[in-house]
Coordinates of N, CA and C in Angstrom, one line a residue:
Chain A
D20 N 84.6 86.2 104.8 CA 85.4 85.4 103.9 C 86.2 86.3 103.0
A21 N 87.6 86.1 103.0 CA 88.4 86.9 102.2 C 88.4 86.6 100.7
G22 N 87.9 85.4 100.4 CA 87.8 85.0 99.0 C 89.0 84.3 98.5
V23 N 90.1 84.1 99.2 CA 91.3 83.4 98.8 C 91.0 81.9 99.1
T24 N 91.3 81.1 98.1 CA 91.1 79.6 98.3 C 92.4 78.9 98.1
Q25 N 92.5 77.8 98.9 CA 93.7 77.0 98.8 C 93.3 75.5 98.7
S26 N 94.1 74.7 98.1 CA 93.9 73.3 98.0 C 95.3 72.5 98.0
P27 N 95.3 71.3 98.6 CA 94.3 70.7 99.4 C 94.2 71.3 100.8
T28 N 93.3 70.9 101.6 CA 93.2 71.4 103.0 C 94.3 70.7 103.8
H29 N 94.4 69.4 103.7 CA 95.4 68.7 104.4 C 96.2 67.8 103.5
L30 N 97.4 67.5 103.9 CA 98.3 66.7 103.0 C 99.3 65.9 103.9
I31 N 99.5 64.7 103.7 CA 100.5 63.9 104.4 C 101.5 63.3 103.4
K32 N 102.8 63.6 103.6 CA 103.8 63.1 102.7 C 104.9 62.5 103.6
T33 N 105.8 61.8 102.9 CA 107.0 61.2 103.6 C 108.2 62.0 103.2
R34 N 109.3 61.9 104.0 CA 110.5 62.5 103.8 C 111.1 62.2 102.4
G35 N 111.6 63.2 101.7 CA 112.1 63.0 100.4 C 111.1 63.2 99.2
Q36 N 109.9 63.2 99.6 CA 108.9 63.4 98.5 C 108.8 64.9 98.1
Q37 N 108.0 65.1 97.1 CA 107.7 66.4 96.6 C 106.2 66.8 96.8
V38 N 105.9 68.0 96.9 CA 104.5 68.4 97.1 C 104.2 69.7 96.3
T39 N 103.0 69.8 95.9 CA 102.5 71.0 95.2 C 101.2 71.5 95.9
L40 N 101.2 72.7 96.3 CA 100.1 73.4 96.9 C 99.6 74.4 96.0
R41 N 98.3 74.7 96.0 CA 97.6 75.6 95.1 C 96.9 76.7 95.7
C42 N 96.8 77.8 95.1 CA 96.1 79.0 95.6 C 95.4 79.8 94.5
S43 N 94.2 80.2 94.8 CA 93.5 81.1 93.9 C 93.2 82.4 94.6
P44 N 93.7 83.5 94.1 CA 93.6 84.8 94.8 C 92.1 85.3 94.8
K45 N 91.9 86.3 95.7 CA 90.6 86.9 95.7 C 90.4 87.6 94.4
S46 N 89.1 87.7 94.0 CA 88.8 88.4 92.8 C 89.3 89.8 92.8
G47 N 90.0 90.2 91.7 CA 90.5 91.5 91.5 C 92.0 91.7 92.0
H48 N 92.5 90.6 92.6 CA 93.9 90.6 93.1 C 94.8 90.0 92.1
D49 N 96.0 90.6 92.0 CA 96.9 90.1 91.0 C 98.3 89.6 91.6
T50 N 98.4 89.7 92.9 CA 99.7 89.4 93.6 C 99.4 88.3 94.6
V51 N 100.3 87.3 94.6 CA 100.1 86.2 95.6 C 101.4 86.1 96.4
S52 N 101.3 85.9 97.7 CA 102.4 85.7 98.5 C 102.2 84.3 99.2
W53 N 103.3 83.7 99.6 CA 103.2 82.4 100.3 C 103.9 82.5 101.6
Y54 N 103.3 82.0 102.7 CA 103.9 82.0 104.0 C 103.9 80.6 104.6
Q55 N 104.9 80.3 105.4 CA 104.9 79.1 106.2 C 104.7 79.4 107.7
Q56 N 103.7 78.7 108.3 CA 103.5 79.0 109.7 C 103.7 77.7 110.5
A57 N 104.7 77.6 111.3 CA 105.0 76.5 112.2 C 104.0 76.6 113.4
L58 N 103.8 75.5 114.0 CA 102.8 75.5 115.1 C 103.3 76.4 116.2
G59 N 102.4 77.3 116.6 CA 102.6 78.2 117.7 C 103.5 79.4 117.4
Q60 N 103.7 79.6 116.1 CA 104.5 80.8 115.6 C 103.7 81.6 114.6
G61 N 104.3 82.8 114.3 CA 103.7 83.6 113.3 C 104.1 83.2 111.9
P62 N 103.4 83.6 110.9 CA 103.7 83.2 109.5 C 105.1 83.8 109.1
Q63 N 105.8 83.0 108.3 CA 107.1 83.4 107.8 C 107.0 83.5 106.3
F64 N 107.4 84.6 105.7 CA 107.3 84.9 104.3 C 108.2 84.0 103.5
I65 N 107.7 83.3 102.5 CA 108.4 82.5 101.6 C 108.8 83.3 100.3
F66 N 107.8 83.7 99.6 CA 108.0 84.5 98.4 C 106.7 85.1 97.9
Q67 N 106.9 86.1 97.0 CA 105.7 86.8 96.4 C 105.8 86.7 94.9
Y68 N 104.6 86.5 94.2 CA 104.6 86.5 92.8 C 103.7 87.6 92.2
Y69 N 104.2 88.2 91.2 CA 103.5 89.3 90.5 C 103.8 89.2 89.1
E70 N 102.9 89.3 88.2 CA 103.1 89.2 86.7 C 103.9 88.0 86.4
E71 N 103.5 86.9 87.1 CA 104.1 85.6 86.8 C 105.6 85.5 87.1
E72 N 106.1 86.4 87.9 CA 107.5 86.4 88.2 C 107.6 86.4 89.8
E73 N 108.7 85.8 90.3 CA 109.0 85.9 91.7 C 109.5 87.3 92.0
R74 N 108.8 88.1 92.8 CA 109.2 89.5 93.0 C 110.1 89.7 94.2
Q75 N 109.9 88.9 95.2 CA 110.7 88.9 96.4 C 110.7 87.6 97.1
R76 N 111.8 87.2 97.7 CA 111.9 85.9 98.3 C 112.4 86.1 99.8
G77 N 111.9 85.3 100.6 CA 112.3 85.2 102.0 C 113.5 84.3 102.2
N78 N 113.8 84.0 103.4 CA 114.9 83.1 103.7 C 114.6 81.7 103.7
F79 N 114.3 81.2 102.5 CA 113.9 79.8 102.4 C 114.8 79.2 101.3
P80 N 115.2 77.9 101.4 CA 116.1 77.2 100.5 C 115.4 77.1 99.1
D81 N 116.3 76.7 98.1 CA 115.8 76.6 96.8 C 114.8 75.4 96.6
R82 N 114.7 74.5 97.6 CA 113.8 73.5 97.6 C 112.3 74.0 97.4
F83 N 112.2 75.2 97.9 CA 110.9 75.9 97.8 C 110.8 76.7 96.5
S84 N 109.9 76.4 95.6 CA 109.8 77.1 94.4 C 108.3 77.4 94.1
G85 N 108.0 78.3 93.2 CA 106.6 78.6 92.9 C 106.4 79.0 91.5
H86 N 105.1 79.3 91.2 CA 104.7 79.6 89.9 C 103.5 80.4 90.0
Q87 N 103.3 81.4 89.1 CA 102.0 82.1 89.0 C 101.5 82.0 87.5
F88 N 100.3 81.7 87.4 CA 99.7 81.5 86.1 C 99.0 82.8 85.6
P89 N 98.7 82.9 84.3 CA 98.1 84.1 83.7 C 96.8 84.5 84.4
N90 N 96.1 83.6 85.0 CA 94.9 84.0 85.7 C 95.1 84.4 87.2
Y91 N 96.4 84.6 87.5 CA 96.9 85.0 88.8 C 97.0 83.9 89.9
S92 N 96.4 82.7 89.6 CA 96.5 81.7 90.6 C 98.0 81.3 90.7
S93 N 98.3 80.5 91.8 CA 99.7 80.3 92.1 C 99.9 78.9 92.6
E94 N 101.1 78.3 92.5 CA 101.5 77.0 93.1 C 102.7 77.2 93.9
L95 N 102.8 76.5 95.0 CA 104.0 76.4 95.8 C 104.5 74.9 95.7
N96 N 105.7 74.7 95.3 CA 106.3 73.4 95.2 C 107.4 73.3 96.3
V97 N 107.4 72.2 96.9 CA 108.5 71.9 97.9 C 109.1 70.5 97.5
N98 N 110.4 70.5 97.2 CA 111.1 69.2 96.9 C 111.9 68.7 98.1
A99 N 112.1 67.4 98.0 CA 113.0 66.7 99.0 C 112.5 67.1 100.4
L100 N 111.3 66.8 100.7 CA 110.6 67.2 102.0 C 111.4 66.7 103.2
L101 N 111.5 67.6 104.2 CA 112.1 67.3 105.5 C 111.0 67.3 106.5
L102 N 111.3 66.6 107.6 CA 110.3 66.7 108.7 C 110.0 68.1 109.2
G103 N 111.0 69.0 109.1 CA 110.8 70.4 109.5 C 110.0 71.2 108.6
D104 N 109.6 70.6 107.4 CA 108.7 71.3 106.5 C 107.2 71.2 106.9
S105 N 107.0 70.4 107.9 CA 105.6 70.2 108.4 C 105.2 71.6 109.0
A106 N 104.1 72.1 108.5 CA 103.6 73.4 108.8 C 102.3 73.7 108.2
L107 N 101.7 74.8 108.5 CA 100.5 75.3 107.8 C 101.1 76.3 106.7
Y108 N 100.7 76.1 105.5 CA 101.2 76.9 104.4 C 100.0 77.8 103.9
L109 N 100.3 79.1 104.0 CA 99.3 80.1 103.8 C 99.6 80.9 102.5
C110 N 98.5 81.2 101.8 CA 98.6 82.0 100.6 C 97.9 83.3 100.9
A111 N 98.4 84.4 100.5 CA 97.8 85.7 100.7 C 97.8 86.4 99.4
S112 N 96.7 87.1 99.1 CA 96.6 87.9 97.8 C 96.4 89.3 98.1
T113 N 96.8 90.1 97.2 CA 96.6 91.6 97.3 C 96.6 92.2 95.9
A114 N 96.2 93.5 95.8 CA 96.3 94.2 94.6 C 97.1 95.5 94.9
G115 N 98.2 95.6 94.2 CA 99.1 96.8 94.5 C 99.7 96.7 95.9
T116 N 99.6 97.8 96.6 CA 100.2 97.8 98.0 C 99.1 97.7 99.1
D117 N 97.9 97.2 98.7 CA 96.8 97.1 99.6 C 97.1 95.9 100.6
T118 N 96.2 95.8 101.5 CA 96.3 94.8 102.5 C 96.3 93.4 101.9
Q119 N 97.1 92.5 102.5 CA 97.2 91.1 102.1 C 96.1 90.3 102.8
Y120 N 95.3 89.6 102.1 CA 94.2 88.8 102.6 C 94.6 87.3 102.5
F121 N 94.4 86.6 103.6 CA 94.9 85.2 103.6 C 93.8 84.2 103.3
G122 N 94.2 83.0 102.8 CA 93.4 81.9 102.6 C 93.4 81.0 103.9
P123 N 92.7 79.9 103.8 CA 92.5 79.1 105.0 C 93.8 78.2 105.3
G124 N 94.7 78.1 104.3 CA 95.9 77.4 104.5 C 95.8 75.9 104.1
T125 N 97.0 75.3 103.9 CA 97.1 73.9 103.7 C 98.0 73.3 104.8
R126 N 97.5 72.3 105.5 CA 98.2 71.7 106.6 C 99.0 70.6 106.0
L127 N 100.4 70.7 106.0 CA 101.3 69.7 105.5 C 101.9 69.0 106.6
T128 N 101.8 67.7 106.6 CA 102.5 66.8 107.6 C 103.5 65.9 106.9
V129 N 104.8 66.0 107.3 CA 105.8 65.2 106.7 C 106.2 64.1 107.7
L130 N 106.1 62.8 107.3 CA 106.4 61.7 108.2 C 107.7 61.1 107.9
Chain B
G16 N 118.4 93.3 113.6 CA 117.6 92.7 112.6 C 116.2 93.1 112.7
E17 N 115.4 92.7 111.8 CA 114.0 93.0 111.8 C 113.3 92.1 112.8
S18 N 112.3 92.6 113.5 CA 111.5 91.7 114.4 C 110.2 92.5 114.8
V19 N 109.2 91.7 114.9 CA 108.0 92.2 115.4 C 107.6 91.3 116.6
G20 N 107.5 91.7 117.8 CA 107.2 90.8 118.9 C 106.1 91.3 119.7
L21 N 105.6 90.5 120.6 CA 104.5 90.8 121.4 C 105.0 90.7 122.9
H22 N 104.4 91.5 123.8 CA 104.8 91.5 125.2 C 104.2 90.3 125.9
L23 N 102.9 90.0 125.6 CA 102.2 89.0 126.4 C 101.8 87.8 125.5
P24 N 102.2 86.6 125.8 CA 101.8 85.5 125.0 C 100.3 85.1 125.2
T25 N 99.8 85.3 126.3 CA 98.4 84.9 126.6 C 97.7 86.0 127.4
L26 N 96.5 86.4 127.0 CA 95.7 87.4 127.7 C 94.3 86.8 128.0
S27 N 93.9 86.8 129.3 CA 92.6 86.3 129.7 C 91.8 87.4 130.2
V28 N 90.6 87.6 129.6 CA 89.7 88.7 130.0 C 88.3 88.2 130.3
Q29 N 87.6 89.0 131.0 CA 86.2 88.7 131.3 C 85.3 89.2 130.1
E30 N 84.3 88.4 129.8 CA 83.4 88.8 128.7 C 82.8 90.2 129.1
G31 N 82.9 91.1 128.1 CA 82.3 92.5 128.4 C 83.4 93.5 128.7
D32 N 84.6 93.0 129.2 CA 85.7 93.9 129.5 C 86.4 94.3 128.2
N33 N 87.2 95.3 128.3 CA 88.0 95.8 127.1 C 89.3 95.0 127.2
S34 N 89.9 94.7 126.0 CA 91.1 94.0 125.9 C 92.2 94.9 125.2
I35 N 93.4 94.7 125.6 CA 94.5 95.5 125.0 C 95.6 94.5 124.7
I36 N 96.0 94.4 123.4 CA 97.1 93.5 123.0 C 98.2 94.4 122.5
N37 N 99.4 94.2 123.0 CA 100.5 95.0 122.6 C 101.5 94.3 121.7
C38 N 102.3 95.1 121.0 CA 103.2 94.6 120.0 C 104.4 95.7 119.9
A39 N 105.6 95.2 119.9 CA 106.7 96.0 119.7 C 107.4 95.7 118.3
Y40 N 107.9 96.7 117.6 CA 108.6 96.4 116.4 C 109.9 97.1 116.4
S41 N 110.9 96.6 115.6 CA 112.2 97.1 115.7 C 112.7 97.9 114.5
N42 N 111.9 97.7 113.3 CA 112.4 98.3 112.1 C 111.8 99.7 112.0
S43 N 112.6 100.7 112.2 CA 112.1 102.0 112.1 C 111.7 102.5 110.7
A44 N 112.0 101.7 109.7 CA 111.6 102.0 108.4 C 110.2 101.5 108.1
S45 N 109.6 100.7 109.0 CA 108.3 100.2 108.8 C 107.3 101.3 108.7
D46 N 106.4 101.2 107.7 CA 105.4 102.3 107.6 C 104.0 101.8 107.5
Y47 N 103.8 100.5 107.6 CA 102.4 100.0 107.5 C 102.3 98.8 108.5
F48 N 101.2 98.9 109.3 CA 101.1 97.9 110.4 C 99.6 97.3 110.3
I49 N 99.6 96.0 110.5 CA 98.3 95.3 110.4 C 98.1 94.4 111.6
W50 N 96.9 94.3 112.1 CA 96.5 93.3 113.0 C 95.6 92.2 112.4
Y51 N 96.0 91.0 112.7 CA 95.2 89.8 112.1 C 94.8 89.0 113.3
K52 N 93.6 88.4 113.1 CA 93.0 87.4 114.1 C 93.1 86.1 113.4
Q53 N 93.5 85.1 114.2 CA 93.6 83.7 113.7 C 92.9 82.8 114.6
E54 N 91.8 82.2 114.2 CA 91.1 81.2 114.9 C 91.7 79.8 114.6
S55 N 91.5 78.9 115.5 CA 92.1 77.5 115.3 C 91.7 76.9 114.0
G56 N 92.7 76.5 113.2 CA 92.4 75.8 112.0 C 92.1 76.7 110.8
K57 N 92.3 78.0 111.0 CA 91.9 78.9 109.9 C 93.1 79.8 109.6
G58 N 93.0 80.5 108.5 CA 94.0 81.5 108.1 C 93.8 82.8 108.8
P59 N 94.9 83.6 108.9 CA 94.7 85.0 109.5 C 93.7 85.8 108.9
Q60 N 92.9 86.5 109.7 CA 91.8 87.3 109.2 C 92.1 88.8 109.5
F61 N 92.1 89.6 108.5 CA 92.4 91.0 108.7 C 91.4 91.7 109.6
I62 N 92.0 92.5 110.6 CA 91.1 93.2 111.5 C 91.2 94.7 111.2
I63 N 92.4 95.2 111.3 CA 92.5 96.7 111.1 C 94.0 97.0 110.8
D64 N 94.2 98.1 110.1 CA 95.6 98.4 109.7 C 95.8 99.9 110.0
I65 N 97.0 100.3 110.0 CA 97.3 101.7 110.2 C 98.6 102.1 109.5
R66 N 98.7 103.2 109.0 CA 100.0 103.7 108.3 C 100.7 104.6 109.3
S67 N 102.0 104.8 109.0 CA 102.9 105.5 109.9 C 102.6 107.0 110.0
N68 N 101.7 107.5 109.1 CA 101.4 108.9 109.2 C 100.2 109.1 110.1
M69 N 99.7 108.1 110.8 CA 98.6 108.2 111.7 C 99.1 107.6 113.1
D70 N 98.4 108.1 114.2 CA 98.6 107.6 115.5 C 97.5 106.7 116.0
K71 N 96.4 106.8 115.4 CA 95.2 106.1 115.9 C 94.2 105.8 114.7
R72 N 93.6 104.7 114.8 CA 92.6 104.4 113.8 C 91.6 103.5 114.5
Q73 N 90.3 103.8 114.2 CA 89.2 103.0 114.8 C 88.4 102.3 113.8
G74 N 88.0 101.1 114.3 CA 87.1 100.3 113.5 C 85.9 99.9 114.3
Q75 N 85.2 98.9 113.9 CA 84.0 98.4 114.7 C 84.5 97.7 115.9
R76 N 84.4 98.3 117.1 CA 84.8 97.7 118.4 C 86.3 97.6 118.5
V77 N 87.1 97.9 117.5 CA 88.6 97.8 117.6 C 89.2 99.2 117.3
T78 N 90.3 99.4 118.0 CA 91.1 100.6 117.8 C 92.6 100.2 117.8
V79 N 93.3 100.7 116.9 CA 94.8 100.5 116.8 C 95.5 101.8 117.1
L80 N 96.5 101.7 118.0 CA 97.3 102.9 118.4 C 98.7 102.6 118.0
L81 N 99.4 103.6 117.4 CA 100.7 103.5 117.0 C 101.6 104.6 117.6
N82 N 102.6 104.2 118.3 CA 103.6 105.1 118.9 C 104.9 104.9 118.3
K83 N 105.2 105.7 117.3 CA 106.5 105.6 116.5 C 107.7 105.9 117.4
T84 N 107.5 106.7 118.4 CA 108.7 107.1 119.2 C 109.3 105.9 119.9
V85 N 108.4 105.0 120.4 CA 108.9 103.9 121.1 C 108.7 102.6 120.3
K86 N 108.3 102.7 119.1 CA 108.0 101.6 118.2 C 107.1 100.6 118.8
H87 N 105.9 101.1 119.2 CA 104.9 100.2 119.9 C 103.6 100.4 119.2
L88 N 102.9 99.2 119.1 CA 101.6 99.1 118.5 C 100.6 98.4 119.4
S89 N 99.4 98.8 119.5 CA 98.5 98.1 120.4 C 97.1 98.0 119.7
L90 N 96.4 96.9 120.0 CA 95.1 96.7 119.5 C 94.1 96.7 120.7
Q91 N 93.1 97.5 120.7 CA 92.2 97.6 121.8 C 90.8 97.0 121.2
I92 N 90.3 96.1 122.0 CA 89.0 95.5 121.6 C 88.0 95.9 122.7
A93 N 86.9 96.6 122.3 CA 85.9 97.0 123.3 C 84.9 95.9 123.5
A94 N 84.4 95.8 124.7 CA 83.3 94.9 125.1 C 83.6 93.5 124.5
T95 N 84.7 92.9 125.0 CA 85.2 91.7 124.4 C 84.1 90.6 124.5
Q96 N 84.0 89.8 123.4 CA 83.0 88.8 123.3 C 83.6 87.4 123.2
P97 N 82.9 86.3 123.5 CA 83.5 85.0 123.3 C 84.1 84.7 121.9
G98 N 83.4 85.3 120.9 CA 83.9 85.1 119.6 C 85.2 85.8 119.3
D99 N 85.7 86.6 120.2 CA 87.0 87.3 120.0 C 88.1 86.4 120.4
S100 N 87.8 85.3 121.1 CA 88.9 84.3 121.5 C 89.6 83.8 120.2
A101 N 90.9 84.0 120.2 CA 91.7 83.7 119.1 C 93.1 84.1 119.4
V102 N 94.0 83.8 118.4 CA 95.4 84.3 118.5 C 95.5 85.6 117.6
Y103 N 96.1 86.6 118.1 CA 96.2 87.9 117.4 C 97.6 88.1 117.1
F104 N 97.8 88.5 115.8 CA 99.2 88.8 115.3 C 99.2 90.2 114.9
C105 N 100.3 90.9 115.2 CA 100.6 92.2 114.5 C 101.6 91.8 113.4
A106 N 101.6 92.6 112.4 CA 102.5 92.4 111.3 C 102.9 93.8 110.8
E107 N 104.1 93.9 110.2 CA 104.6 95.1 109.8 C 105.2 95.0 108.4
N108 N 105.2 96.1 107.7 CA 105.7 96.1 106.3 C 106.4 97.5 106.1
S109 N 107.5 97.5 105.3 CA 108.1 98.7 105.0 C 107.9 99.0 103.5
G110 N 107.9 100.2 103.1 CA 107.6 100.5 101.7 C 108.6 99.9 100.7
S111 N 109.8 99.5 101.2 CA 110.8 99.0 100.2 C 110.6 97.5 100.1
S112 N 109.7 96.9 100.8 CA 109.6 95.4 100.8 C 108.1 95.0 100.6
Y113 N 107.9 93.9 100.0 CA 106.6 93.4 99.8 C 106.1 92.4 100.9
K114 N 107.0 92.0 101.8 CA 106.7 90.9 102.7 C 106.1 91.5 104.0
L115 N 105.3 90.8 104.7 CA 104.8 91.1 106.0 C 105.7 90.3 107.0
I116 N 106.1 91.0 108.0 CA 106.8 90.4 109.1 C 105.9 90.3 110.3
F117 N 105.7 89.1 110.8 CA 104.8 88.8 111.8 C 105.5 88.6 113.2
G118 N 104.8 88.9 114.2 CA 105.2 88.5 115.6 C 104.8 87.1 115.9
S119 N 105.0 86.6 117.1 CA 104.7 85.3 117.4 C 103.3 85.1 117.9
G120 N 102.6 86.2 118.1 CA 101.1 86.1 118.5 C 100.8 86.2 119.9
T121 N 99.6 86.6 120.3 CA 99.1 86.7 121.6 C 97.7 85.9 121.6
R122 N 97.6 85.0 122.5 CA 96.3 84.2 122.6 C 95.4 85.0 123.5
L123 N 94.2 85.3 123.0 CA 93.2 86.0 123.8 C 92.1 85.0 124.2
L124 N 91.9 84.8 125.5 CA 90.9 84.0 126.1 C 89.8 84.8 126.7
V125 N 88.6 84.6 126.4 CA 87.5 85.4 126.9 C 86.7 84.5 127.9
R126 N 86.7 84.9 129.2 CA 86.0 84.1 130.2 C 84.5 84.5 130.2
P127 N 83.6 83.5 130.3 CA 82.2 83.9 130.3 C 81.7 84.5 131.6

């Protein structure tokens, strides 16, 4: 067990709604990254948070936003949900440039 | 552009045999490579990593080989077990970036 936790496990929303996903990093880790994994594909990098700032962003629209709290936990927010946002959302934590360890993910279904 | 891909989408092996999963990458600036195992309904699990200053690294029953000349990475699993059945992803990272770039994955099926 990598120690990264995510909530909720599953979520069902309708188009146009907004969603917030949560992540607690592994103990000792201060950096959180978010990835989107469509069915049958590899994870795609959304963004990374360090020291409560977005440090790097992948090729995702502004509808995707995030936040990191002083305790290093993080939230991913997605506004104006589209059917194509249905995916497994993964959180990964790390310390410095060490290996990224992933949580179990949140399965988001948009109807 | 950047890409990390896999040659074989599905690999079926007999229990007890050795498995080899291959991966090609295109970013010559990549200097860190990781193999992850993902079981159904779970997040990717770290298996083994290797940095570009190495050609080979061994773990418990797993070995990763890196050929920088042809930009090729492989994962060898010795004495494959039913519990090894999963999707395996290679991922790469360059020192100038914080993101991991994943391939599309190879599904490993272990026949009893």
